[in-house]
Amino acid sequence: MRASEAREALALALATLEDPALDEVRLVSVRADGKEVHATLACPAACHVAARDALERVRGRLRTDLAESLDRRRAPTLALALATEEELAHERGEP
């Protein structure tokens, strides 16, 4: 599985979720290595806790949607890391 395929499938799965807590969450990066997909997402600090909780609630659905989109019999392990936009800006050296 290529990271670009996993990114596209995960972006589609996230877009279909109807959870307002995820409205401001964006997909930053995706790595795929064999049976695992590692995704970094970001949101404003003000909605971080609600977004984190929502991602935990929908993790299983994301894995299932990912497996179906990639035409895999088994769902890959899905590791999600949620950062704030402010943390990412700081990492990039932005004020």
PDB file of N, CA and C in Angstrom:
ATOM      1  N   MET A   1       0.842  -1.166   0.000  1.00  0.00           N
ATOM      2  CA  MET A   1       0.000   0.000   0.000  1.00  0.00           C
ATOM      3  C   MET A   1       0.892   1.236   0.000  1.00  0.00           C
ATOM      4  N   ARG A   2       0.568   2.153  -0.875  1.00  0.00           N
ATOM      5  CA  ARG A   2       1.346   3.384  -0.975  1.00  0.00           C
ATOM      6  C   ARG A   2       0.724   4.454  -0.080  1.00  0.00           C
ATOM      7  N   ALA A   3       1.562   5.353   0.397  1.00  0.00           N
ATOM      8  CA  ALA A   3       1.089   6.425   1.265  1.00  0.00           C
ATOM      9  C   ALA A   3       0.080   7.311   0.546  1.00  0.00           C
ATOM     10  N   SER A   4       0.283   7.560  -0.743  1.00  0.00           N
ATOM     11  CA  SER A   4      -0.649   8.415  -1.487  1.00  0.00           C
ATOM     12  C   SER A   4      -2.036   7.786  -1.555  1.00  0.00           C
ATOM     13  N   GLU A   5      -2.097   6.460  -1.724  1.00  0.00           N
ATOM     14  CA  GLU A   5      -3.387   5.765  -1.741  1.00  0.00           C
ATOM     15  C   GLU A   5      -4.060   5.843  -0.369  1.00  0.00           C
ATOM     16  N   ALA A   6      -3.271   5.630   0.664  1.00  0.00           N
ATOM     17  CA  ALA A   6      -3.806   5.685   2.021  1.00  0.00           C
ATOM     18  C   ALA A   6      -4.281   7.096   2.351  1.00  0.00           C
ATOM     19  N   ARG A   7      -3.533   8.108   1.923  1.00  0.00           N
ATOM     20  CA  ARG A   7      -3.927   9.495   2.184  1.00  0.00           C
ATOM     21  C   ARG A   7      -5.260   9.813   1.507  1.00  0.00           C
ATOM     22  N   GLU A   8      -5.396   9.431   0.258  1.00  0.00           N
ATOM     23  CA  GLU A   8      -6.629   9.690  -0.483  1.00  0.00           C
ATOM     24  C   GLU A   8      -7.810   8.982   0.173  1.00  0.00           C
ATOM     25  N   ALA A   9      -7.623   7.726   0.547  1.00  0.00           N
ATOM     26  CA  ALA A   9      -8.699   6.950   1.175  1.00  0.00           C
ATOM     27  C   ALA A   9      -9.077   7.535   2.535  1.00  0.00           C
ATOM     28  N   LEU A  10      -8.088   7.944   3.311  1.00  0.00           N
ATOM     29  CA  LEU A  10      -8.359   8.509   4.636  1.00  0.00           C
ATOM     30  C   LEU A  10      -9.024   9.874   4.518  1.00  0.00           C
ATOM     31  N   ALA A  11      -8.599  10.679   3.563  1.00  0.00           N
ATOM     32  CA  ALA A  11      -9.221  11.987   3.346  1.00  0.00           C
ATOM     33  C   ALA A  11     -10.694  11.815   2.975  1.00  0.00           C
ATOM     34  N   LEU A  12     -10.986  10.841   2.133  1.00  0.00           N
ATOM     35  CA  LEU A  12     -12.364  10.570   1.749  1.00  0.00           C
ATOM     36  C   LEU A  12     -13.178  10.097   2.953  1.00  0.00           C
ATOM     37  N   ALA A  13     -12.605   9.206   3.737  1.00  0.00           N
ATOM     38  CA  ALA A  13     -13.307   8.699   4.921  1.00  0.00           C
ATOM     39  C   ALA A  13     -13.594   9.828   5.911  1.00  0.00           C
ATOM     40  N   LEU A  14     -12.632  10.708   6.121  1.00  0.00           N
ATOM     41  CA  LEU A  14     -12.841  11.841   7.028  1.00  0.00           C
ATOM     42  C   LEU A  14     -13.916  12.782   6.502  1.00  0.00           C
ATOM     43  N   ALA A  15     -13.942  12.978   5.204  1.00  0.00           N
ATOM     44  CA  ALA A  15     -14.907  13.899   4.598  1.00  0.00           C
ATOM     45  C   ALA A  15     -16.340  13.395   4.724  1.00  0.00           C
ATOM     46  N   THR A  16     -16.521  12.103   4.845  1.00  0.00           N
ATOM     47  CA  THR A  16     -17.875  11.552   4.923  1.00  0.00           C
ATOM     48  C   THR A  16     -18.431  11.537   6.342  1.00  0.00           C
ATOM     49  N   LEU A  17     -17.596  11.818   7.320  1.00  0.00           N
ATOM     50  CA  LEU A  17     -18.060  11.820   8.708  1.00  0.00           C
ATOM     51  C   LEU A  17     -18.918  13.050   8.970  1.00  0.00           C
ATOM     52  N   GLU A  18     -19.978  12.858   9.699  1.00  0.00           N
ATOM     53  CA  GLU A  18     -20.883  13.957   9.995  1.00  0.00           C
ATOM     54  C   GLU A  18     -20.795  14.340  11.467  1.00  0.00           C
ATOM     55  N   ASP A  19     -19.583  14.574  11.931  1.00  0.00           N
ATOM     56  CA  ASP A  19     -19.367  14.950  13.323  1.00  0.00           C
ATOM     57  C   ASP A  19     -18.860  16.383  13.356  1.00  0.00           C
ATOM     58  N   PRO A  20     -19.638  17.309  13.911  1.00  0.00           N
ATOM     59  CA  PRO A  20     -19.224  18.716  13.940  1.00  0.00           C
ATOM     60  C   PRO A  20     -17.883  18.944  14.650  1.00  0.00           C
ATOM     61  N   ALA A  21     -17.516  18.043  15.542  1.00  0.00           N
ATOM     62  CA  ALA A  21     -16.242  18.189  16.262  1.00  0.00           C
ATOM     63  C   ALA A  21     -15.053  18.005  15.323  1.00  0.00           C
ATOM     64  N   LEU A  22     -15.296  17.433  14.145  1.00  0.00           N
ATOM     65  CA  LEU A  22     -14.214  17.187  13.194  1.00  0.00           C
ATOM     66  C   LEU A  22     -14.212  18.179  12.031  1.00  0.00           C
ATOM     67  N   ASP A  23     -15.109  19.147  12.065  1.00  0.00           N
ATOM     68  CA  ASP A  23     -15.221  20.097  10.957  1.00  0.00           C
ATOM     69  C   ASP A  23     -13.930  20.865  10.677  1.00  0.00           C
ATOM     70  N   GLU A  24     -13.163  21.170  11.707  1.00  0.00           N
ATOM     71  CA  GLU A  24     -11.946  21.969  11.524  1.00  0.00           C
ATOM     72  C   GLU A  24     -10.671  21.129  11.514  1.00  0.00           C
ATOM     73  N   VAL A  25     -10.834  19.815  11.477  1.00  0.00           N
ATOM     74  CA  VAL A  25      -9.672  18.918  11.447  1.00  0.00           C
ATOM     75  C   VAL A  25      -9.227  18.749   9.999  1.00  0.00           C
ATOM     76  N   ARG A  26      -7.913  18.855   9.794  1.00  0.00           N
ATOM     77  CA  ARG A  26      -7.375  18.636   8.447  1.00  0.00           C
ATOM     78  C   ARG A  26      -6.273  17.583   8.504  1.00  0.00           C
ATOM     79  N   LEU A  27      -6.153  16.872   7.416  1.00  0.00           N
ATOM     80  CA  LEU A  27      -5.139  15.831   7.291  1.00  0.00           C
ATOM     81  C   LEU A  27      -3.830  16.489   6.875  1.00  0.00           C
ATOM     82  N   VAL A  28      -2.798  16.302   7.676  1.00  0.00           N
ATOM     83  CA  VAL A  28      -1.500  16.946   7.415  1.00  0.00           C
ATOM     84  C   VAL A  28      -0.574  16.010   6.659  1.00  0.00           C
ATOM     85  N   SER A  29      -0.445  14.776   7.133  1.00  0.00           N
ATOM     86  CA  SER A  29       0.454  13.832   6.473  1.00  0.00           C
ATOM     87  C   SER A  29       0.009  12.403   6.750  1.00  0.00           C
ATOM     88  N   VAL A  30       0.433  11.511   5.859  1.00  0.00           N
ATOM     89  CA  VAL A  30       0.124  10.086   6.004  1.00  0.00           C
ATOM     90  C   VAL A  30       1.357   9.295   5.607  1.00  0.00           C
ATOM     91  N   ARG A  31       1.687   8.328   6.443  1.00  0.00           N
ATOM     92  CA  ARG A  31       2.750   7.367   6.126  1.00  0.00           C
ATOM     93  C   ARG A  31       2.116   5.987   6.150  1.00  0.00           C
ATOM     94  N   ALA A  32       2.475   5.170   5.212  1.00  0.00           N
ATOM     95  CA  ALA A  32       1.981   3.795   5.171  1.00  0.00           C
ATOM     96  C   ALA A  32       3.177   2.868   5.053  1.00  0.00           C
ATOM     97  N   ASP A  33       3.242   1.914   5.966  1.00  0.00           N
ATOM     98  CA  ASP A  33       4.340   0.949   5.898  1.00  0.00           C
ATOM     99  C   ASP A  33       3.788  -0.448   6.166  1.00  0.00           C
ATOM    100  N   GLY A  34       3.522  -1.135   5.086  1.00  0.00           N
ATOM    101  CA  GLY A  34       3.004  -2.495   5.198  1.00  0.00           C
ATOM    102  C   GLY A  34       1.580  -2.526   5.709  1.00  0.00           C
ATOM    103  N   LYS A  35       1.424  -2.955   6.944  1.00  0.00           N
ATOM    104  CA  LYS A  35       0.091  -3.129   7.508  1.00  0.00           C
ATOM    105  C   LYS A  35      -0.327  -1.978   8.406  1.00  0.00           C
ATOM    106  N   GLU A  36       0.445  -0.916   8.425  1.00  0.00           N
ATOM    107  CA  GLU A  36       0.140   0.218   9.303  1.00  0.00           C
ATOM    108  C   GLU A  36       0.028   1.512   8.519  1.00  0.00           C
ATOM    109  N   VAL A  37      -0.892   2.345   8.966  1.00  0.00           N
ATOM    110  CA  VAL A  37      -1.051   3.688   8.417  1.00  0.00           C
ATOM    111  C   VAL A  37      -0.921   4.656   9.581  1.00  0.00           C
ATOM    112  N   HIS A  38      -0.031   5.628   9.434  1.00  0.00           N
ATOM    113  CA  HIS A  38       0.193   6.652  10.454  1.00  0.00           C
ATOM    114  C   HIS A  38      -0.252   7.983   9.864  1.00  0.00           C
ATOM    115  N   ALA A  39      -1.235   8.608  10.491  1.00  0.00           N
ATOM    116  CA  ALA A  39      -1.760   9.867   9.988  1.00  0.00           C
ATOM    117  C   ALA A  39      -1.590  10.965  11.024  1.00  0.00           C
ATOM    118  N   THR A  40      -1.147  12.118  10.564  1.00  0.00           N
ATOM    119  CA  THR A  40      -1.075  13.306  11.407  1.00  0.00           C
ATOM    120  C   THR A  40      -2.167  14.248  10.952  1.00  0.00           C
ATOM    121  N   LEU A  41      -2.950  14.697  11.906  1.00  0.00           N
ATOM    122  CA  LEU A  41      -4.042  15.623  11.646  1.00  0.00           C
ATOM    123  C   LEU A  41      -3.821  16.863  12.492  1.00  0.00           C
ATOM    124  N   ALA A  42      -4.474  17.958  12.116  1.00  0.00           N
ATOM    125  CA  ALA A  42      -4.332  19.199  12.872  1.00  0.00           C
ATOM    126  C   ALA A  42      -5.676  19.907  12.958  1.00  0.00           C
ATOM    127  N   CYS A  43      -5.801  20.698  14.017  1.00  0.00           N
ATOM    128  CA  CYS A  43      -6.993  21.524  14.212  1.00  0.00           C
ATOM    129  C   CYS A  43      -6.590  22.711  15.082  1.00  0.00           C
ATOM    130  N   PRO A  44      -7.420  23.750  15.134  1.00  0.00           N
ATOM    131  CA  PRO A  44      -7.131  24.870  16.025  1.00  0.00           C
ATOM    132  C   PRO A  44      -7.140  24.399  17.489  1.00  0.00           C
ATOM    133  N   ALA A  45      -6.361  25.059  18.314  1.00  0.00           N
ATOM    134  CA  ALA A  45      -6.263  24.672  19.723  1.00  0.00           C
ATOM    135  C   ALA A  45      -7.621  24.688  20.418  1.00  0.00           C
ATOM    136  N   ALA A  46      -8.483  25.596  20.028  1.00  0.00           N
ATOM    137  CA  ALA A  46      -9.789  25.735  20.685  1.00  0.00           C
ATOM    138  C   ALA A  46     -10.663  24.486  20.554  1.00  0.00           C
ATOM    139  N   CYS A  47     -10.441  23.696  19.529  1.00  0.00           N
ATOM    140  CA  CYS A  47     -11.286  22.500  19.352  1.00  0.00           C
ATOM    141  C   CYS A  47     -10.501  21.198  19.507  1.00  0.00           C
ATOM    142  N   HIS A  48      -9.287  21.266  20.023  1.00  0.00           N
ATOM    143  CA  HIS A  48      -8.415  20.099  20.120  1.00  0.00           C
ATOM    144  C   HIS A  48      -9.018  18.963  20.941  1.00  0.00           C
ATOM    145  N   VAL A  49      -9.532  19.254  22.113  1.00  0.00           N
ATOM    146  CA  VAL A  49     -10.061  18.200  22.987  1.00  0.00           C
ATOM    147  C   VAL A  49     -11.272  17.537  22.349  1.00  0.00           C
ATOM    148  N   ALA A  50     -12.196  18.324  21.825  1.00  0.00           N
ATOM    149  CA  ALA A  50     -13.390  17.765  21.190  1.00  0.00           C
ATOM    150  C   ALA A  50     -13.014  16.944  19.960  1.00  0.00           C
ATOM    151  N   ALA A  51     -12.049  17.420  19.183  1.00  0.00           N
ATOM    152  CA  ALA A  51     -11.611  16.697  17.984  1.00  0.00           C
ATOM    153  C   ALA A  51     -10.928  15.390  18.366  1.00  0.00           C
ATOM    154  N   ARG A  52     -10.103  15.427  19.392  1.00  0.00           N
ATOM    155  CA  ARG A  52      -9.419  14.211  19.856  1.00  0.00           C
ATOM    156  C   ARG A  52     -10.436  13.156  20.277  1.00  0.00           C
ATOM    157  N   ASP A  53     -11.430  13.575  21.046  1.00  0.00           N
ATOM    158  CA  ASP A  53     -12.461  12.639  21.500  1.00  0.00           C
ATOM    159  C   ASP A  53     -13.265  12.088  20.319  1.00  0.00           C
ATOM    160  N   ALA A  54     -13.584  12.942  19.362  1.00  0.00           N
ATOM    161  CA  ALA A  54     -14.334  12.508  18.184  1.00  0.00           C
ATOM    162  C   ALA A  54     -13.527  11.510  17.355  1.00  0.00           C
ATOM    163  N   LEU A  55     -12.239  11.747  17.207  1.00  0.00           N
ATOM    164  CA  LEU A  55     -11.395  10.816  16.448  1.00  0.00           C
ATOM    165  C   LEU A  55     -11.353   9.446  17.113  1.00  0.00           C
ATOM    166  N   GLU A  56     -11.333   9.429  18.432  1.00  0.00           N
ATOM    167  CA  GLU A  56     -11.354   8.143  19.139  1.00  0.00           C
ATOM    168  C   GLU A  56     -12.672   7.409  18.877  1.00  0.00           C
ATOM    169  N   ARG A  57     -13.768   8.152  18.822  1.00  0.00           N
ATOM    170  CA  ARG A  57     -15.083   7.539  18.573  1.00  0.00           C
ATOM    171  C   ARG A  57     -15.172   6.943  17.170  1.00  0.00           C
ATOM    172  N   VAL A  58     -14.534   7.561  16.193  1.00  0.00           N
ATOM    173  CA  VAL A  58     -14.689   7.119  14.799  1.00  0.00           C
ATOM    174  C   VAL A  58     -13.492   6.320  14.273  1.00  0.00           C
ATOM    175  N   ARG A  59     -12.528   6.034  15.123  1.00  0.00           N
ATOM    176  CA  ARG A  59     -11.323   5.315  14.681  1.00  0.00           C
ATOM    177  C   ARG A  59     -11.668   4.008  13.973  1.00  0.00           C
ATOM    178  N   GLY A  60     -12.568   3.221  14.522  1.00  0.00           N
ATOM    179  CA  GLY A  60     -12.944   1.938  13.908  1.00  0.00           C
ATOM    180  C   GLY A  60     -13.555   2.124  12.532  1.00  0.00           C
ATOM    181  N   ARG A  61     -14.415   3.103  12.408  1.00  0.00           N
ATOM    182  CA  ARG A  61     -15.028   3.364  11.099  1.00  0.00           C
ATOM    183  C   ARG A  61     -13.976   3.805  10.089  1.00  0.00           C
ATOM    184  N   LEU A  62     -13.038   4.641  10.525  1.00  0.00           N
ATOM    185  CA  LEU A  62     -11.968   5.084   9.621  1.00  0.00           C
ATOM    186  C   LEU A  62     -11.150   3.888   9.134  1.00  0.00           C
ATOM    187  N   ARG A  63     -10.835   2.959  10.045  1.00  0.00           N
ATOM    188  CA  ARG A  63     -10.072   1.761   9.658  1.00  0.00           C
ATOM    189  C   ARG A  63     -10.845   0.936   8.639  1.00  0.00           C
ATOM    190  N   THR A  64     -12.137   0.748   8.887  1.00  0.00           N
ATOM    191  CA  THR A  64     -12.971  -0.038   7.975  1.00  0.00           C
ATOM    192  C   THR A  64     -13.063   0.636   6.614  1.00  0.00           C
ATOM    193  N   ASP A  65     -13.331   1.935   6.608  1.00  0.00           N
ATOM    194  CA  ASP A  65     -13.420   2.675   5.340  1.00  0.00           C
ATOM    195  C   ASP A  65     -12.093   2.634   4.593  1.00  0.00           C
ATOM    196  N   LEU A  66     -10.999   2.724   5.326  1.00  0.00           N
ATOM    197  CA  LEU A  66      -9.667   2.672   4.726  1.00  0.00           C
ATOM    198  C   LEU A  66      -9.441   1.317   4.055  1.00  0.00           C
ATOM    199  N   ALA A  67      -9.783   0.245   4.751  1.00  0.00           N
ATOM    200  CA  ALA A  67      -9.612  -1.104   4.192  1.00  0.00           C
ATOM    201  C   ALA A  67     -10.464  -1.290   2.943  1.00  0.00           C
ATOM    202  N   GLU A  68     -11.706  -0.804   2.986  1.00  0.00           N
ATOM    203  CA  GLU A  68     -12.591  -0.947   1.827  1.00  0.00           C
ATOM    204  C   GLU A  68     -12.073  -0.139   0.629  1.00  0.00           C
ATOM    205  N   SER A  69     -11.620   1.073   0.892  1.00  0.00           N
ATOM    206  CA  SER A  69     -11.114   1.914  -0.200  1.00  0.00           C
ATOM    207  C   SER A  69      -9.860   1.331  -0.837  1.00  0.00           C
ATOM    208  N   LEU A  70      -9.051   0.676  -0.024  1.00  0.00           N
ATOM    209  CA  LEU A  70      -7.801   0.108  -0.522  1.00  0.00           C
ATOM    210  C   LEU A  70      -7.987  -1.333  -1.008  1.00  0.00           C
ATOM    211  N   ASP A  71      -9.244  -1.818  -0.925  1.00  0.00           N
ATOM    212  CA  ASP A  71      -9.576  -3.177  -1.352  1.00  0.00           C
ATOM    213  C   ASP A  71      -8.708  -4.205  -0.631  1.00  0.00           C
ATOM    214  N   ARG A  72      -8.709  -4.096   0.704  1.00  0.00           N
ATOM    215  CA  ARG A  72      -7.926  -5.012   1.529  1.00  0.00           C
ATOM    216  C   ARG A  72      -8.857  -5.858   2.371  1.00  0.00           C
ATOM    217  N   ARG A  73      -8.487  -7.091   2.568  1.00  0.00           N
ATOM    218  CA  ARG A  73      -9.294  -7.988   3.390  1.00  0.00           C
ATOM    219  C   ARG A  73      -9.232  -7.586   4.860  1.00  0.00           C
ATOM    220  N   ARG A  74      -8.078  -7.191   5.287  1.00  0.00           N
ATOM    221  CA  ARG A  74      -7.886  -6.804   6.683  1.00  0.00           C
ATOM    222  C   ARG A  74      -7.648  -5.311   6.774  1.00  0.00           C
ATOM    223  N   ALA A  75      -8.254  -4.714   7.762  1.00  0.00           N
ATOM    224  CA  ALA A  75      -8.067  -3.280   7.973  1.00  0.00           C
ATOM    225  C   ALA A  75      -6.654  -3.042   8.516  1.00  0.00           C
ATOM    226  N   PRO A  76      -5.966  -2.053   7.995  1.00  0.00           N
ATOM    227  CA  PRO A  76      -4.624  -1.759   8.510  1.00  0.00           C
ATOM    228  C   PRO A  76      -4.718  -1.164   9.913  1.00  0.00           C
ATOM    229  N   THR A  77      -3.652  -1.286  10.655  1.00  0.00           N
ATOM    230  CA  THR A  77      -3.558  -0.599  11.936  1.00  0.00           C
ATOM    231  C   THR A  77      -3.520   0.882  11.627  1.00  0.00           C
ATOM    232  N   LEU A  78      -4.299   1.646  12.357  1.00  0.00           N
ATOM    233  CA  LEU A  78      -4.381   3.077  12.091  1.00  0.00           C
ATOM    234  C   LEU A  78      -3.926   3.857  13.313  1.00  0.00           C
ATOM    235  N   ALA A  79      -2.821   4.565  13.181  1.00  0.00           N
ATOM    236  CA  ALA A  79      -2.305   5.415  14.253  1.00  0.00           C
ATOM    237  C   ALA A  79      -2.610   6.860  13.885  1.00  0.00           C
ATOM    238  N   LEU A  80      -3.318   7.547  14.766  1.00  0.00           N
ATOM    239  CA  LEU A  80      -3.686   8.937  14.526  1.00  0.00           C
ATOM    240  C   LEU A  80      -2.985   9.834  15.534  1.00  0.00           C
ATOM    241  N   ALA A  81      -2.366  10.884  15.033  1.00  0.00           N
ATOM    242  CA  ALA A  81      -1.746  11.894  15.896  1.00  0.00           C
ATOM    243  C   ALA A  81      -2.428  13.215  15.582  1.00  0.00           C
ATOM    244  N   LEU A  82      -2.953  13.860  16.613  1.00  0.00           N
ATOM    245  CA  LEU A  82      -3.646  15.126  16.428  1.00  0.00           C
ATOM    246  C   LEU A  82      -2.830  16.240  17.063  1.00  0.00           C
ATOM    247  N   ALA A  83      -2.443  17.186  16.248  1.00  0.00           N
ATOM    248  CA  ALA A  83      -1.685  18.350  16.712  1.00  0.00           C
ATOM    249  C   ALA A  83      -2.548  19.594  16.547  1.00  0.00           C
ATOM    250  N   THR A  84      -2.175  20.647  17.239  1.00  0.00           N
ATOM    251  CA  THR A  84      -2.872  21.908  17.015  1.00  0.00           C
ATOM    252  C   THR A  84      -2.169  22.651  15.882  1.00  0.00           C
ATOM    253  N   GLU A  85      -2.910  23.510  15.228  1.00  0.00           N
ATOM    254  CA  GLU A  85      -2.320  24.328  14.171  1.00  0.00           C
ATOM    255  C   GLU A  85      -1.163  25.151  14.742  1.00  0.00           C
ATOM    256  N   GLU A  86      -1.317  25.584  15.988  1.00  0.00           N
ATOM    257  CA  GLU A  86      -0.282  26.391  16.642  1.00  0.00           C
ATOM    258  C   GLU A  86       0.995  25.582  16.851  1.00  0.00           C
ATOM    259  N   GLU A  87       0.868  24.311  17.227  1.00  0.00           N
ATOM    260  CA  GLU A  87       2.037  23.447  17.391  1.00  0.00           C
ATOM    261  C   GLU A  87       2.762  23.253  16.058  1.00  0.00           C
ATOM    262  N   LEU A  88       1.996  23.033  15.003  1.00  0.00           N
ATOM    263  CA  LEU A  88       2.610  22.852  13.689  1.00  0.00           C
ATOM    264  C   LEU A  88       3.308  24.125  13.226  1.00  0.00           C
ATOM    265  N   ALA A  89       2.704  25.274  13.472  1.00  0.00           N
ATOM    266  CA  ALA A  89       3.326  26.545  13.096  1.00  0.00           C
ATOM    267  C   ALA A  89       4.633  26.720  13.854  1.00  0.00           C
ATOM    268  N   HIS A  90       4.635  26.370  15.131  1.00  0.00           N
ATOM    269  CA  HIS A  90       5.851  26.485  15.946  1.00  0.00           C
ATOM    270  C   HIS A  90       6.947  25.570  15.404  1.00  0.00           C
ATOM    271  N   GLU A  91       6.581  24.344  15.013  1.00  0.00           N
ATOM    272  CA  GLU A  91       7.554  23.411  14.445  1.00  0.00           C
ATOM    273  C   GLU A  91       8.152  23.939  13.145  1.00  0.00           C
ATOM    274  N   ARG A  92       7.367  24.698  12.393  1.00  0.00           N
ATOM    275  CA  ARG A  92       7.855  25.267  11.142  1.00  0.00           C
ATOM    276  C   ARG A  92       8.630  26.563  11.371  1.00  0.00           C
ATOM    277  N   GLY A  93       8.709  26.996  12.628  1.00  0.00           N
ATOM    278  CA  GLY A  93       9.435  28.213  12.961  1.00  0.00           C
ATOM    279  C   GLY A  93       8.641  29.480  12.743  1.00  0.00           C
ATOM    280  N   GLU A  94       7.334  29.339  12.629  1.00  0.00           N
ATOM    281  CA  GLU A  94       6.482  30.514  12.445  1.00  0.00           C
ATOM    282  C   GLU A  94       6.133  31.102  13.814  1.00  0.00           C
ATOM    283  N   PRO A  95       5.932  32.423  13.856  1.00  0.00           N
ATOM    284  CA  PRO A  95       5.606  33.050  15.158  1.00  0.00           C
ATOM    285  C   PRO A  95       4.220  32.661  15.652  1.00  0.00           C
TER     286      PRO A  95
END
